[in-house]
CSV table of C-alpha atoms and ligand atoms in Angstrom, one decimal:
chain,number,residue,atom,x,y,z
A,1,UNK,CA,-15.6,9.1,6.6
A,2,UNK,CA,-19.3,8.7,5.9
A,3,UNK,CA,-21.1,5.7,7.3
A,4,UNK,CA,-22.5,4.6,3.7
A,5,UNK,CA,-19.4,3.7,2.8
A,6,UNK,CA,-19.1,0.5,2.8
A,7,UNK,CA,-16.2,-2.1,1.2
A,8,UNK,CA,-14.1,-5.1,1.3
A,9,UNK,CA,-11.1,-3.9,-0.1
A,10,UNK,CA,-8.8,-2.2,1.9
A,11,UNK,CA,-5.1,-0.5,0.6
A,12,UNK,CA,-2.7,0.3,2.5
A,13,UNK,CA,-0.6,3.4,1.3
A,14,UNK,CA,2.4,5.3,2.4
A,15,UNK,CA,6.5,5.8,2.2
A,16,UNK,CA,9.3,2.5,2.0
A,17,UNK,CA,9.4,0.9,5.1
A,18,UNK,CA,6.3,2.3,6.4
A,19,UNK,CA,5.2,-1.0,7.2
A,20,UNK,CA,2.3,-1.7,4.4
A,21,UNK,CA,3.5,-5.8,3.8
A,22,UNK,CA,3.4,-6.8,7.2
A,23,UNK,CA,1.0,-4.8,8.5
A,24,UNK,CA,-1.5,-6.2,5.8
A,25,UNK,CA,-0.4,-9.6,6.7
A,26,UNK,CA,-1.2,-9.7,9.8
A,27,UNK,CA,-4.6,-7.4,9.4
A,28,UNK,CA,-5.8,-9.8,6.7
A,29,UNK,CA,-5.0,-13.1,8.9
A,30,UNK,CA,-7.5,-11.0,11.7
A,31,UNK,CA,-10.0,-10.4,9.3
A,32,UNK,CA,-10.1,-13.3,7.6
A,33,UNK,CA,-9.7,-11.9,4.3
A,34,UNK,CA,-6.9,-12.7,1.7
A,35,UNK,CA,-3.7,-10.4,1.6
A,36,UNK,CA,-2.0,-9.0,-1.8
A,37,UNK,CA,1.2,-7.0,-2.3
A,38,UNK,CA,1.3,-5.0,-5.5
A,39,UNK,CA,5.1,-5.6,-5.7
A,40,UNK,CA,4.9,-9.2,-5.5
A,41,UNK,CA,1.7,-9.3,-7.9
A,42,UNK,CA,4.2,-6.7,-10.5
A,43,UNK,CA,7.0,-9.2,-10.0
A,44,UNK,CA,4.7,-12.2,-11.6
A,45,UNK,CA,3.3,-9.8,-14.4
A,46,UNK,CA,7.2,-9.0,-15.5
A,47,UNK,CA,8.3,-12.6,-14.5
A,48,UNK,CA,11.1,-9.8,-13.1
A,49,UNK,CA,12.4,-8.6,-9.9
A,50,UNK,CA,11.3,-4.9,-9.1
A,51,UNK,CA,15.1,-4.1,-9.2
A,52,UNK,CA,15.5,-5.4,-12.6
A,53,UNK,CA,12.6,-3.5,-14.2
A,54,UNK,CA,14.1,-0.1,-13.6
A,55,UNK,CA,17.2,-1.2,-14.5
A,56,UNK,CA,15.7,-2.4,-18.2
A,57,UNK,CA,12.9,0.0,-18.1
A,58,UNK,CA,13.4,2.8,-16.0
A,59,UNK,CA,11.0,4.5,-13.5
A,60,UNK,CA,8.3,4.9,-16.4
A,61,UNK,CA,8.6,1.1,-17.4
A,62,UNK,CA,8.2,0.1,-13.7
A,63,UNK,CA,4.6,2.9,-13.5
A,64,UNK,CA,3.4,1.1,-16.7
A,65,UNK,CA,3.8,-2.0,-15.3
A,66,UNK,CA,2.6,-0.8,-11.9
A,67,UNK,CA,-1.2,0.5,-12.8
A,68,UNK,CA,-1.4,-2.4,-15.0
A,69,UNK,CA,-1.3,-4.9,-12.0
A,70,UNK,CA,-3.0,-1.9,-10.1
A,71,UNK,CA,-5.8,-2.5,-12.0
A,72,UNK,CA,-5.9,-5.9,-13.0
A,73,UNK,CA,-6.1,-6.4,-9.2
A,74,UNK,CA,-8.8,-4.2,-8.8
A,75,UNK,CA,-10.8,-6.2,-11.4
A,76,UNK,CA,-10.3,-9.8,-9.5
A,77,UNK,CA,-13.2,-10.8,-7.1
A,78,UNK,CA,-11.5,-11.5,-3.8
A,79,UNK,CA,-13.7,-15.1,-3.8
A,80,UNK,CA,-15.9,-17.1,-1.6
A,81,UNK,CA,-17.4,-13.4,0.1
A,82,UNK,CA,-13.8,-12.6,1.4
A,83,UNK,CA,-12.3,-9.1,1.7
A,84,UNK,CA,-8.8,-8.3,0.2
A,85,UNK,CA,-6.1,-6.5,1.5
A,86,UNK,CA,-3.7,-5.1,-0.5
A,87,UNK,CA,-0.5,-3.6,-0.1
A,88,UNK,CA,0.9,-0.8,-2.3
A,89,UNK,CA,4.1,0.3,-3.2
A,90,UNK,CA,5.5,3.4,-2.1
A,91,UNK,CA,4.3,5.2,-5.5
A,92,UNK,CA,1.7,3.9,-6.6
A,93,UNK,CA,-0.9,6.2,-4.6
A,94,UNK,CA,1.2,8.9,-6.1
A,95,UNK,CA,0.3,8.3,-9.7
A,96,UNK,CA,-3.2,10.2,-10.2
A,97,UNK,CA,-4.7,7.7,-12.5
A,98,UNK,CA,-4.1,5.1,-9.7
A,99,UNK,CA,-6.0,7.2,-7.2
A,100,UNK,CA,-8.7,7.3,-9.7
A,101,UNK,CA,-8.8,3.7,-10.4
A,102,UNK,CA,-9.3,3.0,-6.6
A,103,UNK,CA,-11.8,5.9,-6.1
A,104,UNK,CA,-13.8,4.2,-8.9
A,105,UNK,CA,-13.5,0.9,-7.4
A,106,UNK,CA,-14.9,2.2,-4.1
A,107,UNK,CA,-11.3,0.9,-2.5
A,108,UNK,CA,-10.6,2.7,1.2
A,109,UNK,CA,-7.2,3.8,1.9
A,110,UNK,CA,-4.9,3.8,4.6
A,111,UNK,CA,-2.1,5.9,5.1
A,112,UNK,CA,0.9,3.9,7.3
A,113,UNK,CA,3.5,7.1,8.6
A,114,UNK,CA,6.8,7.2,10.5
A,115,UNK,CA,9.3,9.6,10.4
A,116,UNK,CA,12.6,9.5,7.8
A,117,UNK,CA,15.2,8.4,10.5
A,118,UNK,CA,12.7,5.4,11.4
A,119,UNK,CA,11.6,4.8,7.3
A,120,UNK,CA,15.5,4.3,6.8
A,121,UNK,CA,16.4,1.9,10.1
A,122,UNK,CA,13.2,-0.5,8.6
A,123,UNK,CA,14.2,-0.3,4.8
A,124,UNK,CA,18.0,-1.2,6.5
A,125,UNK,CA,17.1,-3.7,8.5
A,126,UNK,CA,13.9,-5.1,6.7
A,127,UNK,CA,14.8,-8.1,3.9
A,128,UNK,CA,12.8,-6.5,1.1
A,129,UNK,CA,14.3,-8.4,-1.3
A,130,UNK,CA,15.3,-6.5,-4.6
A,131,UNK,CA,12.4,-4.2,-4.4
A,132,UNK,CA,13.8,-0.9,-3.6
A,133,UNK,CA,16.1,0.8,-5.9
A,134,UNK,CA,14.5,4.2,-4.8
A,135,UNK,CA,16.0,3.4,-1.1
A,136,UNK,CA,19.7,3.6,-2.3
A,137,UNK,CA,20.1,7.0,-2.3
A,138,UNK,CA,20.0,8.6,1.3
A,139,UNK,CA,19.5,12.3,0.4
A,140,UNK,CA,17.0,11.3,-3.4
A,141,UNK,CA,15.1,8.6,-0.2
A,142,UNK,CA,14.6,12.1,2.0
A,143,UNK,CA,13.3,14.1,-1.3
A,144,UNK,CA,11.1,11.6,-2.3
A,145,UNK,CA,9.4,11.7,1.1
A,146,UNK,CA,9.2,15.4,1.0
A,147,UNK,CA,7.9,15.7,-2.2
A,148,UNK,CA,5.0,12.8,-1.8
A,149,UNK,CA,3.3,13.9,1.6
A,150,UNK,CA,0.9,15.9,0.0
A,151,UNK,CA,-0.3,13.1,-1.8
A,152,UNK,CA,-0.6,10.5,1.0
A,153,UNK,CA,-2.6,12.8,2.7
A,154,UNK,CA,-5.4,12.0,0.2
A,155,UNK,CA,-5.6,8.7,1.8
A,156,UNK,CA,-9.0,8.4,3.4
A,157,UNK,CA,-7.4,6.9,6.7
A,158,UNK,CA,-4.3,7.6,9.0
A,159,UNK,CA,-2.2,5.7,11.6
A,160,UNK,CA,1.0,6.8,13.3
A,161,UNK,CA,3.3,3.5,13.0
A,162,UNK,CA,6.3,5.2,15.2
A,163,UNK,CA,7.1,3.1,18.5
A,164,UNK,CA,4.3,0.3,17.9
A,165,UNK,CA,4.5,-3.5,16.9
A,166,UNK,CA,3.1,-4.7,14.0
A,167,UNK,CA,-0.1,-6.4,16.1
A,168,UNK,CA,-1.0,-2.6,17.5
A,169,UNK,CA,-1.3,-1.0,14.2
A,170,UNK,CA,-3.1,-3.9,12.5
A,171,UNK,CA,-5.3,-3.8,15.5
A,172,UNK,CA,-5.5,-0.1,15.3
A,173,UNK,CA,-6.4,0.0,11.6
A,174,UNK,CA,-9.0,-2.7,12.2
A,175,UNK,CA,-10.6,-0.8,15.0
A,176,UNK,CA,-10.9,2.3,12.8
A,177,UNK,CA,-12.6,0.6,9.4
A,178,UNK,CA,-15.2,-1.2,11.8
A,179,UNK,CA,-17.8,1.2,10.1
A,180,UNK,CA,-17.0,1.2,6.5
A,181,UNK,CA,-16.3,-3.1,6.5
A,182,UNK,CA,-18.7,-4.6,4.7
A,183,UNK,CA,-20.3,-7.3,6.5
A,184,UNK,CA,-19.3,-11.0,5.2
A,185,UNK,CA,-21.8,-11.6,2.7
A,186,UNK,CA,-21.6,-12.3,-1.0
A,187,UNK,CA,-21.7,-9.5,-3.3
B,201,S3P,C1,8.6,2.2,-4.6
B,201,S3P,C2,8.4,1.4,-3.5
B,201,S3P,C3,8.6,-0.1,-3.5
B,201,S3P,C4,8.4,-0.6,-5.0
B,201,S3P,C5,9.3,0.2,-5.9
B,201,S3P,C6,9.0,1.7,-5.9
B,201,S3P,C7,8.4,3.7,-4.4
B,201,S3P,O1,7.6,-0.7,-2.7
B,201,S3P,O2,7.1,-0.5,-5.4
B,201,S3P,O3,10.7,0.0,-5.5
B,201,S3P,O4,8.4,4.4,-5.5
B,201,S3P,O5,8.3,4.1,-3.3
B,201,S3P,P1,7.6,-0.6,-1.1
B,201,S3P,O6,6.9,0.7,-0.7
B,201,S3P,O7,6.7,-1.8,-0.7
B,201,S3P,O8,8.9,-0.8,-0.6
């Protein structure tokens, strides 16, 4: 990760259950900076639960909808000199024109992982509310997994979540963006 880089707006990427909501809570409260989950911000937008938006519009409804808040996101200023943190959902770093959207907006990523036995324990025991209609199926869960690693790994930062509280990796993630945090000052 070169030094230049330099931003205020940090995503944080990776499977159902990896951890991206309250990791991001908690590293935004450190930092100082506000917090965002895509979900909830897709939730407003629809004036719909996640659930019911593939149940009216499928999978492609839900993407629509999904790069639309993406960017509309990307476009707020975070205000008053603050940093943002966002969370993504499990997908949306999958969709290519998203990637592009956040490589344009000079947005660093960061990749939260954990094995599939330990993805499905936190999507059982987490209250996600009526988010996660991919997490129904045990076996199309383990596929979807499979078949979006190679895409995670564009993320520009990693962090092994297995076997540590929510504080570690928060602390851990801050730790490794030290260089490429834009001071606090106003743009
Ligand atoms: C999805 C993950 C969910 C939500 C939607 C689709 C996915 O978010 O965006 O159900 O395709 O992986 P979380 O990753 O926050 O659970």
């Amino acid at each position: 990760m070169p030094r230049a880089i330099r931003t205020r707006r940090v995503f944080l990427i990776g499977f159902m259950g990896a951890g991206k909501t309250s990791v991001g809570k908690v590293l935004a409260q450190r930092l100082g900076w506000t917090f965002q989950d895509l979900d909830d911000a897709i939730e407003r937008r629809a004036g719909q639960s996640v659930a019911a938006i593939f149940a009216s519009q499928g999978e492609t409804g839900f993407r629509r909808i999904e790069s639309a808040a993406l960017r509309e996101l990307l476009a707020e200023k975070s205000g008053a000199g603050l940093g943002m943190i966002v969370a993504l959902g499990g997908g949306a770093f999958v969709q290519p024109e998203n990637r592009s959207a956040l490589d344009h907006a000079g947005a660093v990523t960061v990749l939260l992982e954990a094995p599939l036995e330990e993805l499905r324990r936190r999507c059982a025991r987490d209250d996600a509310g009526d988010t996660r209609p991919l997490a129904r199926d045990a076996q199309k869960f383990a596929e979807l997994l499979e078949q979006r690693q190679s895409d995670y790994q564009r993320a520009q930062f990693r962090v092994d979540t297995m076997g540590k509280s929510v504080e570690q990796v928060a602390s851990e993630i801050e730790g490794m963006l030290r260089d490429v945090i834009r001071p606090e000052v106003e743009e």
